[in-house]
Tab-separated table of C-alpha atoms and ligand atoms in Angstrom:
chain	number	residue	atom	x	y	z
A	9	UNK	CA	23.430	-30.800	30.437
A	10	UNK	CA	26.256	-29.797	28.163
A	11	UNK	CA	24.059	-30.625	25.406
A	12	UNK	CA	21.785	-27.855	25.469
A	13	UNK	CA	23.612	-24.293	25.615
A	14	UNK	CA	21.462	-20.814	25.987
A	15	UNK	CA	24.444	-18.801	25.206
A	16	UNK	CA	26.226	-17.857	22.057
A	17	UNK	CA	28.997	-20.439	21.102
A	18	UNK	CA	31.749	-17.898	21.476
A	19	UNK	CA	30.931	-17.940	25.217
A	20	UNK	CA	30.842	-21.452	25.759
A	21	UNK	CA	34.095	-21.350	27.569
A	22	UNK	CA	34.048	-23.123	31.031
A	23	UNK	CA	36.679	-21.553	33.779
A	24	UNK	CA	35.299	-23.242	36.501
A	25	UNK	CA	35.221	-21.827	40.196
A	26	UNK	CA	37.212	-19.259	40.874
A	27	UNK	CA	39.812	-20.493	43.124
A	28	UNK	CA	40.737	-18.238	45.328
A	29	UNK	CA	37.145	-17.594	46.429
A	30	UNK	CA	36.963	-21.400	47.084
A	31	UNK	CA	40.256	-21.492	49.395
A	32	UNK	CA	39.026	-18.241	50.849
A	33	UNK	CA	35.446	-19.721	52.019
A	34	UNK	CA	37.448	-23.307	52.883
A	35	UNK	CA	39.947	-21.311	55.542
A	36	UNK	CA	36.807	-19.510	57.035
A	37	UNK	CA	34.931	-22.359	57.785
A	38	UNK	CA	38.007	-23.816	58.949
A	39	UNK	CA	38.601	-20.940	61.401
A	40	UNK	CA	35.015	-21.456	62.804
A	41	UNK	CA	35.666	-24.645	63.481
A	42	UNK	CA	39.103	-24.080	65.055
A	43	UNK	CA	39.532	-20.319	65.864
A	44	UNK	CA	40.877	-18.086	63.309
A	45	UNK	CA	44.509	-17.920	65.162
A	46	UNK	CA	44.871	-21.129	63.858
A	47	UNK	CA	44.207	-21.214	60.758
A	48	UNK	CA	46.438	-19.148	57.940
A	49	UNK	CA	44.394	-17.604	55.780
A	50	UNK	CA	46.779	-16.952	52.764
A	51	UNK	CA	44.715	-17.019	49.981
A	52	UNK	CA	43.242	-13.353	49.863
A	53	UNK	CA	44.881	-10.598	47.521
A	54	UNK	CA	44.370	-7.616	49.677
A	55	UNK	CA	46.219	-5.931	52.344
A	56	UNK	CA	44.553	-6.830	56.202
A	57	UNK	CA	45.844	-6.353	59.657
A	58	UNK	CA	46.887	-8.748	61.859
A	59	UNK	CA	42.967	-9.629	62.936
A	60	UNK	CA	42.075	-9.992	59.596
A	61	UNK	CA	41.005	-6.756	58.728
A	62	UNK	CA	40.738	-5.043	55.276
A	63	UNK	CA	43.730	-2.401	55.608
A	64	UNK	CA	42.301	1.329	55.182
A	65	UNK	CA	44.294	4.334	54.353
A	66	UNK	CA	41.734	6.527	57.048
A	67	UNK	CA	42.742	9.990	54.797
A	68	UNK	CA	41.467	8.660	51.776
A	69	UNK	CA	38.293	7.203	52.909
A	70	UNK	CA	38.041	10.711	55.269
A	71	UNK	CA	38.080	12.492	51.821
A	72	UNK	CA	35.493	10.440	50.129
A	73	UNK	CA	33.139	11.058	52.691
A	74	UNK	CA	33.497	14.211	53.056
A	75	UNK	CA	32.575	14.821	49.275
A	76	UNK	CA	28.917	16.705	48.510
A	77	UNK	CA	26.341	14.673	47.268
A	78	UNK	CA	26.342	15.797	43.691
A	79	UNK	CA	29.954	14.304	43.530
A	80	UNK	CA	28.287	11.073	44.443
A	81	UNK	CA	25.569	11.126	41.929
A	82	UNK	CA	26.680	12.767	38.835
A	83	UNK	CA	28.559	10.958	35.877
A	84	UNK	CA	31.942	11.735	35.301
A	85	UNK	CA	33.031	12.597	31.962
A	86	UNK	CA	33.182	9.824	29.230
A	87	UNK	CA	37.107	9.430	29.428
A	88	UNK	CA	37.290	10.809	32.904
A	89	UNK	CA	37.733	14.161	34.589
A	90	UNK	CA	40.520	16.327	33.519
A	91	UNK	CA	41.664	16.881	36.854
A	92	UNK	CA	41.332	13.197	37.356
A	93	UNK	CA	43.633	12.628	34.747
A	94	UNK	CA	46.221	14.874	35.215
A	95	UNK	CA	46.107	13.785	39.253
A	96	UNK	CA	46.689	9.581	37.582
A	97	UNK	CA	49.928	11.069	35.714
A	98	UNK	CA	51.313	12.615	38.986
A	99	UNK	CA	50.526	9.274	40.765
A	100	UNK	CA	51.521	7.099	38.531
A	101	UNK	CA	55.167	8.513	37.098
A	102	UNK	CA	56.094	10.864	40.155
A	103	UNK	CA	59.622	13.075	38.982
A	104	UNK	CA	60.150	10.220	36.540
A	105	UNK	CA	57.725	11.612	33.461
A	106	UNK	CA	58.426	10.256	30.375
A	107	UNK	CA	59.338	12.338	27.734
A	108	UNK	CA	57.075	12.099	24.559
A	109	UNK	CA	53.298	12.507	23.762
A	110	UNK	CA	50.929	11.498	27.060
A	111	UNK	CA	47.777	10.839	27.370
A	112	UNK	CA	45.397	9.589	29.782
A	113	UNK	CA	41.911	7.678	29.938
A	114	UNK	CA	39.858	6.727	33.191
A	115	UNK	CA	39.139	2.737	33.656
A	116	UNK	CA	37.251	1.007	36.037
A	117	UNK	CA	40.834	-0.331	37.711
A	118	UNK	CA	43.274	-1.420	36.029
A	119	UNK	CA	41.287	-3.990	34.907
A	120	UNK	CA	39.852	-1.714	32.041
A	121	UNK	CA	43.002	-0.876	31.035
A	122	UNK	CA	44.181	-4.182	30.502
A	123	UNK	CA	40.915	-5.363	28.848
A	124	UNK	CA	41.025	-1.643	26.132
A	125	UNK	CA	44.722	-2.822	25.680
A	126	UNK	CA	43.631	-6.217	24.162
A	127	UNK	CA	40.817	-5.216	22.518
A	128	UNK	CA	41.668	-2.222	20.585
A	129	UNK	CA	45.791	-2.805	20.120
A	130	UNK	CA	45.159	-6.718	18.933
A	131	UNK	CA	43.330	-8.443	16.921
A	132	UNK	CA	40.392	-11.565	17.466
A	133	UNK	CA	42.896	-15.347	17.361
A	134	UNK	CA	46.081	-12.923	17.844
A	135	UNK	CA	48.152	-13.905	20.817
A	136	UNK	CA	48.937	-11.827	23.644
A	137	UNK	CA	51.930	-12.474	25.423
A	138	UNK	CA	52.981	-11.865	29.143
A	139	UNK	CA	55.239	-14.565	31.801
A	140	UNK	CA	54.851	-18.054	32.606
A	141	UNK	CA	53.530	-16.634	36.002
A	142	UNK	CA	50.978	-14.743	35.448
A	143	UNK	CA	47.546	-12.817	37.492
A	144	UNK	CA	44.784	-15.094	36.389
A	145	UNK	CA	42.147	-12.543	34.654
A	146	UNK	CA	45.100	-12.079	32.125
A	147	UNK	CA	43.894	-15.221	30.853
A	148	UNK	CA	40.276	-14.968	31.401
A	149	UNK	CA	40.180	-10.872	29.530
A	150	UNK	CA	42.250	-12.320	26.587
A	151	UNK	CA	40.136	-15.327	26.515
A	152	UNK	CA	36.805	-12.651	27.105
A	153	UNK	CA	37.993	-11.484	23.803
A	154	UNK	CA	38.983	-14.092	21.643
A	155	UNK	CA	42.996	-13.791	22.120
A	156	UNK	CA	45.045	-16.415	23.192
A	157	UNK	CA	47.413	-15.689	25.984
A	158	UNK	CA	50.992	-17.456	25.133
A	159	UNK	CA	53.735	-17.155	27.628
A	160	UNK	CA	57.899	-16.945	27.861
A	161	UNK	CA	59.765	-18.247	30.412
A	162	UNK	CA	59.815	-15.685	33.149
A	163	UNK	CA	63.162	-16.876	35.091
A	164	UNK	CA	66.134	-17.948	34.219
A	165	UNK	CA	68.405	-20.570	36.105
A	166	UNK	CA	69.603	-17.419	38.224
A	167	UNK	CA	66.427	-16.337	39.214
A	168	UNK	CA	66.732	-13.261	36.847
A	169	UNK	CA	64.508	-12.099	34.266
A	170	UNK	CA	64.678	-14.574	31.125
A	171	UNK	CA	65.977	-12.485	28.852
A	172	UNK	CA	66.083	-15.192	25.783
A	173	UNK	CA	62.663	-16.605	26.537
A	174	UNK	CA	61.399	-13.749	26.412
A	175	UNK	CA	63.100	-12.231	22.780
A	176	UNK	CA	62.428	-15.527	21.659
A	177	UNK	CA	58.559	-15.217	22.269
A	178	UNK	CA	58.457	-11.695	21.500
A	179	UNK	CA	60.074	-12.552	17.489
A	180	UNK	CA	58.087	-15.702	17.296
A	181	UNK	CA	54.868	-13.802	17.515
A	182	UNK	CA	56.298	-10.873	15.488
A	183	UNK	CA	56.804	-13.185	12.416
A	184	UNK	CA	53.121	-14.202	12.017
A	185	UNK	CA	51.353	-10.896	13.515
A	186	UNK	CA	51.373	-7.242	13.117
A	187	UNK	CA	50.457	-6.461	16.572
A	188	UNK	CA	51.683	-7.827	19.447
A	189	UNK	CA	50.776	-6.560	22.668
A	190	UNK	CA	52.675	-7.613	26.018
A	191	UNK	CA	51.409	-7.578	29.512
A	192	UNK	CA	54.483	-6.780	31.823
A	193	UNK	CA	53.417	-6.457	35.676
A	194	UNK	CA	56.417	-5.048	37.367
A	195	UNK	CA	57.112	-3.969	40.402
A	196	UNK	CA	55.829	-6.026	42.549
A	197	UNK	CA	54.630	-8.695	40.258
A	198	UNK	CA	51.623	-10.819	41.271
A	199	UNK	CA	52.285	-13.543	42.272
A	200	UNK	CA	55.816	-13.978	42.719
A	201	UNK	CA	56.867	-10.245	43.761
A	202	UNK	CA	59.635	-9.902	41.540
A	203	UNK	CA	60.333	-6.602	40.467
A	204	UNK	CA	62.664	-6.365	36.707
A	205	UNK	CA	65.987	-4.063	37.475
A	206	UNK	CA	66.587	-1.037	35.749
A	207	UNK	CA	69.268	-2.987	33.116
A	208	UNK	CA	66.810	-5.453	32.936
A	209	UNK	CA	64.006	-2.795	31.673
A	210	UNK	CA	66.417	-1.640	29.870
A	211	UNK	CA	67.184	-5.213	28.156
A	212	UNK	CA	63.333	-5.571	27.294
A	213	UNK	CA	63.333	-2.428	25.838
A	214	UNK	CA	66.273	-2.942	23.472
A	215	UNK	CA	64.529	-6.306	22.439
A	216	UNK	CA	61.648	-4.346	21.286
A	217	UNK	CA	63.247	-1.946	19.880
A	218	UNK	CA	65.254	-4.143	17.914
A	219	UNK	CA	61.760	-5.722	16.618
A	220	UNK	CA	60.441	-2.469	16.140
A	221	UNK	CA	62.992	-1.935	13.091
A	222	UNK	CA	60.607	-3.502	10.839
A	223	UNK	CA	57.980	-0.281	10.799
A	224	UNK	CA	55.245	-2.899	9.263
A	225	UNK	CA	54.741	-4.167	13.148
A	226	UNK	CA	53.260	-2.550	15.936
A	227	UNK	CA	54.575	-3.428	19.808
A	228	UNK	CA	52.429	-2.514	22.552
A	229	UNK	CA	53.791	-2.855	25.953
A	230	UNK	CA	51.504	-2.720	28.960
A	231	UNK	CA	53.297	-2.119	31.635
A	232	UNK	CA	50.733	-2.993	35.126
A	233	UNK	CA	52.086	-0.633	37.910
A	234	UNK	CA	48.704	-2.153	40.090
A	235	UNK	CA	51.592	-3.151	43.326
A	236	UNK	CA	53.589	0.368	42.537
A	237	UNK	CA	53.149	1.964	45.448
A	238	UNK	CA	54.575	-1.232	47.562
A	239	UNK	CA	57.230	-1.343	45.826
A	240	UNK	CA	60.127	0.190	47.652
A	241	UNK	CA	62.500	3.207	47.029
A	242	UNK	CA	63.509	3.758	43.134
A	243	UNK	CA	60.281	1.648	42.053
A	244	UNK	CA	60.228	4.413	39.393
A	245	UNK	CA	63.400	5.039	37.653
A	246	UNK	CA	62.607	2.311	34.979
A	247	UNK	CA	60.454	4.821	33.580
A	248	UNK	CA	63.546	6.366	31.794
A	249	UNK	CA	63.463	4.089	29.073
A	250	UNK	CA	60.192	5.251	27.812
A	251	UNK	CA	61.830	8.359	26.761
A	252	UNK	CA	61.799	8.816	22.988
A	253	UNK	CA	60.993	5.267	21.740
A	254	UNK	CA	60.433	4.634	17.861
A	255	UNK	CA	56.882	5.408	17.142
A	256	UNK	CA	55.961	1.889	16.286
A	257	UNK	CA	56.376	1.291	20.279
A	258	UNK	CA	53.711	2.462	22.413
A	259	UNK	CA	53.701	2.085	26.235
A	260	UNK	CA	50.585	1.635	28.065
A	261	UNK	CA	50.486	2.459	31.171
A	262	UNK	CA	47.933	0.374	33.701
A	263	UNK	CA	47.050	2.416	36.833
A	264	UNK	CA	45.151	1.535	39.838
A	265	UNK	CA	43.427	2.824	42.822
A	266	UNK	CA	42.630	-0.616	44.098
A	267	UNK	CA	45.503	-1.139	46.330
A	268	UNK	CA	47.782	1.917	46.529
A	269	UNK	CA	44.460	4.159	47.856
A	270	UNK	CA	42.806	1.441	48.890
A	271	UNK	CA	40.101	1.688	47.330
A	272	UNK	CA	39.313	-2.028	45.619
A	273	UNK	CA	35.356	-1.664	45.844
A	274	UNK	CA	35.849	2.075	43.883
A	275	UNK	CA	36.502	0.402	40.557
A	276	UNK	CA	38.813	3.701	39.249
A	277	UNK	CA	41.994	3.554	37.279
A	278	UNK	CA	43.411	4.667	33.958
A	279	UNK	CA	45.365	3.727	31.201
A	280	UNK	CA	48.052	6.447	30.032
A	281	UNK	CA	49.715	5.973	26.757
A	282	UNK	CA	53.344	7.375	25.826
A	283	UNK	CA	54.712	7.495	22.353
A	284	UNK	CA	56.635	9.535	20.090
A	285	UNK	CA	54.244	10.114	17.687
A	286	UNK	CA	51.500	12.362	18.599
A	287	UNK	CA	48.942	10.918	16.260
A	288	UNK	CA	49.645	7.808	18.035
A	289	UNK	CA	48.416	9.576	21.329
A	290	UNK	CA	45.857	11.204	20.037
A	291	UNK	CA	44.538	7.843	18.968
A	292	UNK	CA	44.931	6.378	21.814
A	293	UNK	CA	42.715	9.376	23.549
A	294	UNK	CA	40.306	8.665	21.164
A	295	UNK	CA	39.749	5.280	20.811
A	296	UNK	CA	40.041	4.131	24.148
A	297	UNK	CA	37.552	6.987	25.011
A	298	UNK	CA	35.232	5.474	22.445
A	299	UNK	CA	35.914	2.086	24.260
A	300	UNK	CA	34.916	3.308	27.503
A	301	UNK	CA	30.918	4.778	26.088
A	302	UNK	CA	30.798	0.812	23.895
A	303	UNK	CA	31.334	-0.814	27.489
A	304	UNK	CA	30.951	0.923	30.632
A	305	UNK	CA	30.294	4.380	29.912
A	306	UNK	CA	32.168	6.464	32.365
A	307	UNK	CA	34.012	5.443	35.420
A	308	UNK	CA	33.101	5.764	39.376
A	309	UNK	CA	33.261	9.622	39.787
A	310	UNK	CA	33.986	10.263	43.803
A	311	UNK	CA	36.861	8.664	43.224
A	312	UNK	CA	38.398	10.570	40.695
A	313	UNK	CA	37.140	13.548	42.481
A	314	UNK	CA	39.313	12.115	45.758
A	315	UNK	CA	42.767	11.268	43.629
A	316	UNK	CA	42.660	14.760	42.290
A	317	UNK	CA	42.182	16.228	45.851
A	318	UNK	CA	44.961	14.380	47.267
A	319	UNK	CA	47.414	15.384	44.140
A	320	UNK	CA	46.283	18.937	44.357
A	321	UNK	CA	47.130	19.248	47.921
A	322	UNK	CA	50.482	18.604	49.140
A	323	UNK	CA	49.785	18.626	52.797
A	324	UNK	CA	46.766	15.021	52.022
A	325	UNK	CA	49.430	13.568	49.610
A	326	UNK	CA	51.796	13.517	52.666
A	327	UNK	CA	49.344	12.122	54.782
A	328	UNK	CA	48.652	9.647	52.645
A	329	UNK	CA	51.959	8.651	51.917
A	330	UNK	CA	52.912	8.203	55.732
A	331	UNK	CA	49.443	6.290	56.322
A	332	UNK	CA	50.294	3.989	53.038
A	333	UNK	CA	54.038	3.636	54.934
A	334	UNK	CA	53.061	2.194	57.729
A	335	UNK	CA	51.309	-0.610	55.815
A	336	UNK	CA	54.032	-0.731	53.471
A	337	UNK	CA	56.141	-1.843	56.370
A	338	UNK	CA	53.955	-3.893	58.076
A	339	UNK	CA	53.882	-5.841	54.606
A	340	UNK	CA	57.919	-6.001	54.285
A	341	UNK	CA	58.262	-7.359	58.184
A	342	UNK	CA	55.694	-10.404	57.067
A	343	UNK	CA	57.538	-11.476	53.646
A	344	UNK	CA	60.730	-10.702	55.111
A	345	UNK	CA	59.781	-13.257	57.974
A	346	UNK	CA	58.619	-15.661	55.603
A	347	UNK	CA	61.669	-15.575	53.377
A	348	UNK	CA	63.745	-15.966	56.355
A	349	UNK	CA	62.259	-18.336	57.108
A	350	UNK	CA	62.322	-20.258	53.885
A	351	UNK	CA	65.473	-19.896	53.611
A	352	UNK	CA	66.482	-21.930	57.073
A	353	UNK	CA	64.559	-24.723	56.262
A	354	UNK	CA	65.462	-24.960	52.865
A	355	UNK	CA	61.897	-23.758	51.038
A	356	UNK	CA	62.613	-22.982	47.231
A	357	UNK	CA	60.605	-19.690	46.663
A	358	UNK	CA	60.354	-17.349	43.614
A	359	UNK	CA	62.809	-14.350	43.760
A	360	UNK	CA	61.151	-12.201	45.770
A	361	UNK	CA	61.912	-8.021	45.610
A	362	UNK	CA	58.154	-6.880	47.142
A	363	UNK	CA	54.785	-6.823	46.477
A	364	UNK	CA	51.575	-8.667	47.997
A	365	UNK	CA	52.555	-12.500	47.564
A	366	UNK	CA	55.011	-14.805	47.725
A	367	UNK	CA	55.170	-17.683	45.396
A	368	UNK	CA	56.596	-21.413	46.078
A	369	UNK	CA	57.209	-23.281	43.258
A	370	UNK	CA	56.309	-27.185	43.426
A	371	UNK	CA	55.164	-30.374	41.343
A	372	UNK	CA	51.278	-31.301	41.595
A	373	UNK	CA	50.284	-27.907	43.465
A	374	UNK	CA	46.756	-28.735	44.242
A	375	UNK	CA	47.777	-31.770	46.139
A	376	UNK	CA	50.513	-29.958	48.203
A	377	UNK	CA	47.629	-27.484	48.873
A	378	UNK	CA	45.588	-30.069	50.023
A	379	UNK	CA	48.296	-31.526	52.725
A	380	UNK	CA	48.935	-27.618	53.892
A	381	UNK	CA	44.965	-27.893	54.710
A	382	UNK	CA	45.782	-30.630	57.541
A	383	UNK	CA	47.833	-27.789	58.829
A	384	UNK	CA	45.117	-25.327	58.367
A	385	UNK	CA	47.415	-23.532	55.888
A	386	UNK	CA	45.234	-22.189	53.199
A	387	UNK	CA	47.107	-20.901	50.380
A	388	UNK	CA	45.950	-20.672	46.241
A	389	UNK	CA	47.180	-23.824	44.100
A	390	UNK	CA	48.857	-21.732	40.645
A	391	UNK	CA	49.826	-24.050	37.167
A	392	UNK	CA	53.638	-24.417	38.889
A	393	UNK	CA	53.388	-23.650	42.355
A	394	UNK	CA	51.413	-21.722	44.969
A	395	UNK	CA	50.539	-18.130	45.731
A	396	UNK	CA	51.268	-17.196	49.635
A	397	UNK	CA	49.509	-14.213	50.461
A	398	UNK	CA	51.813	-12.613	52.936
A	399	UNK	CA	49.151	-9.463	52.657
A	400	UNK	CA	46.848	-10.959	54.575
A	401	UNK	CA	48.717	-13.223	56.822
A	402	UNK	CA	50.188	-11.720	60.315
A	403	UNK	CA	54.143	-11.255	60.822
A	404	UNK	CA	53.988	-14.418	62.951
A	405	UNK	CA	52.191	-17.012	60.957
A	406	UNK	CA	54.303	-15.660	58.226
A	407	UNK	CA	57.141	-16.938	60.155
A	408	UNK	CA	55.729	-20.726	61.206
A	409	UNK	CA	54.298	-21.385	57.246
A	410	UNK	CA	57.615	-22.180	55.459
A	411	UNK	CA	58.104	-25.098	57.896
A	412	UNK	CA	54.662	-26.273	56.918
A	413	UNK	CA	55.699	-25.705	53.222
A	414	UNK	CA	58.485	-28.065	53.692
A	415	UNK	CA	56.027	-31.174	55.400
A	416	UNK	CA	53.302	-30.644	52.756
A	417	UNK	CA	55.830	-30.974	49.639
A	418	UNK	CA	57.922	-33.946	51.187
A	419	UNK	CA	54.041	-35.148	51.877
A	420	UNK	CA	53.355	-35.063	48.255
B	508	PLP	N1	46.964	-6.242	37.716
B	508	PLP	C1	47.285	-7.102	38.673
B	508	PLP	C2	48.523	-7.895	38.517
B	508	PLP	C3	46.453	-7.269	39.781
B	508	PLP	O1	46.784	-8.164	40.726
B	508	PLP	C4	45.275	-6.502	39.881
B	508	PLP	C5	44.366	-6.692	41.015
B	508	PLP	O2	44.385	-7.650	41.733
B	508	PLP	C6	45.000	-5.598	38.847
B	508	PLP	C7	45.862	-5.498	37.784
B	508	PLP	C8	43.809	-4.727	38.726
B	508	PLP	O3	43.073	-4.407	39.780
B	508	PLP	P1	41.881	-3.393	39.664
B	508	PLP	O4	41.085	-3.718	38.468
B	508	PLP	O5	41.146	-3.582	40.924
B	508	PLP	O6	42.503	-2.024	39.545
């Protein structure tokens, strides 16, 4: 009973059953009762062919197993190997370095970084602010921590970045805290794929910089590049704007193997901080590396060992690249099909540039999800709308679910 409690009040927060897991294990039992061809399964946030398959780039798994066994067994160094680190910069910025003072610390995913980034760049009861739309564990790692997660309006009435919401949000929390740290997931934002243009980075940054004029606050922008790498051509130029900003700005960069080497199950990412102030960067080094022996000690070393292989040789990076193409296709012909879709029968969906999911906004979401059951459409119910894995959906259902869309929402 709620009455009697074995843990610590400041863990007495209930977030119920995960979701997704729930709609996940709902479609499967569905497609044993049915056959899987009929049943959409959109509800998964990973990349899987056609059969339902986790996706595999073969050259990076091919390395990993071809590592010695000591590279299996021994630790890797508290804030991650050098090599590592140097091989996460390469991934992560590509021609488009910053310039200013870098540094780098290995997470497990980019996960850790977002969980360092609230707990050593806020305070316990500050808020954290990202988008109205947002990746769940946002919530639940701010929460983890004692933060409260508020949130600006993430599109305006032209489906572009909110501009106003956002500088709104941004001075609101300026005025009663010295920190503020913001979680910005572009490209290839989950869920609703939209990806901020260059003159809309650009807008951001002028809005913080404008903030930033007081010298008695402190902005911290995480910027989650988890989709990056199905993102498109020119998913890095943004990067520009993180040239030279006033020191009271730092950037955080989030990095992940999860989905770009797929390698989810690997737990291995990084965090890379850019300012103009080396002290600033030299803290970051430090206390993030001081983060990392307080909570998980040191990250999963094989795959550090396998990014820095693949970075220090041009001929795997290629390989990789052209194996990572092919699925970065196969994920553009399934959203474009959906969107096409959408559009011909008259489906309202978020503005969609790439990524992993497509997002429909609607009234009472759980009940539309319900009706797109009786259709054996399995999709995950959101705050405002739903999240349509086109990831793990085939070309062709991709195609027949805005139609289904449609029935459930008139349904409703
Ligand atoms: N950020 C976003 C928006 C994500 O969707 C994910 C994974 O689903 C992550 C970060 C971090 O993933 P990982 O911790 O596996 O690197």
């Amino acid at each position: 009973s709620k009455s009697f409690f074995m843990v610590a009040p400041h863990s007495r927060t209930i977030s119920g059953n995960d979701k997704i897991f729930a709609v996940n294990n709902a479609a499967q039992a569905m497609a044993k009762k049915i056959g899987s061809n009929h049943v959409v399964n959109a509800s998964i946030g990973a990349l899987m062919d056609d059969e339902g398959n986790l996706s595999i780039l073969s050259t990076v798994i091919d390395i990993l197993r071809s590592l010695p066994s000591e590279e299996f067994a021994a630790y890797a160094p508290i804030a991650g190997l050098p090599s590592f680190l140097e091989a996460v910069k390469k991934a992560a910025f590509k021609e488009f370095v910053p310039k200013g003072y870098i540094e780098a610390v290995a997470t497990p995913g980019g996960s850790g970084a977002i969980r360092h980034t609230i707990r050593n760049y806020s305070k316990e009861g500050d808020d954290i602010l990202t988008s109205d739309w947002y990746w769940g564990p946002y919530h639940t790692i701010a929460e983890e921590h004692n933060r409260n997660l508020k949130t600006y309006t993430l599109f305006d009435k032209n489906d572009k970045f909110h501009l106003s919401s956002f500088t709104e949000k941004v001075n609101a929390i300026l005025e009663k805290q010295r920190n503020l740290v913001i979680l910005l997931n572009s490209p290839a934002h989950n869920p609703t794929g939209y990806s901020l243009s260059d003159e809309e980075w650009k807008n951001v940054i002028d809005v913080l910089k404008t903030a930033a004029k007081n010298k008695d606050k402190k902005i911290i922008l995480f910027v989650d590049l988890a989709y990056i790498d199905f993102a498109g051509e020119n998913s890095r130029s943004f990067m520009k704007y993180f040239n030279n900003l006033p020191e009271n700005i730092l950037i955080i960069i989030g990095f992940s193997m999860s989905k770009g080497y797929t390698l989810y199950g690997m737990r291995s990412g990084a965090m890379i901080g850019i300012s103009s102030n080396e002290e600033v960067a030299k803290e970051f080094k430090q206390i993030n590396s001081f983060s990392n022996r307080g909570v998980w000690s040191n990250g999963t070393r094989p795959a550090m060992v396998v990014l820095t292989k693949i970075f220090e040789n041009k001929e795997l990076l290629e390989k990789v690249e052209a194996e990572r193409k092919k699925l970065h296709d196969m994920l553009n012909e399934r959203a474009n099909a959906f969107l096409e879709e959408a559009k011909r029968v008259g489906l309202k969906v978020c503005p969609y540039k790439a990524g992993f999911f497509i997002t429909i906004p609607c009234d009472d979401p759980e009940r539309v999800c319900e009706e797109l059951t009786k259709d054996a459409v399995f999709a995950v119910p959101l705050k405002k709308g739903i999240r349509f894995a086109v990831c793990s959906v085939s070309k062709e259902k991709c195609s027949k679910a805005p139609e289904k869309f449609v029935k459930a929402i008139k349904a409703v």
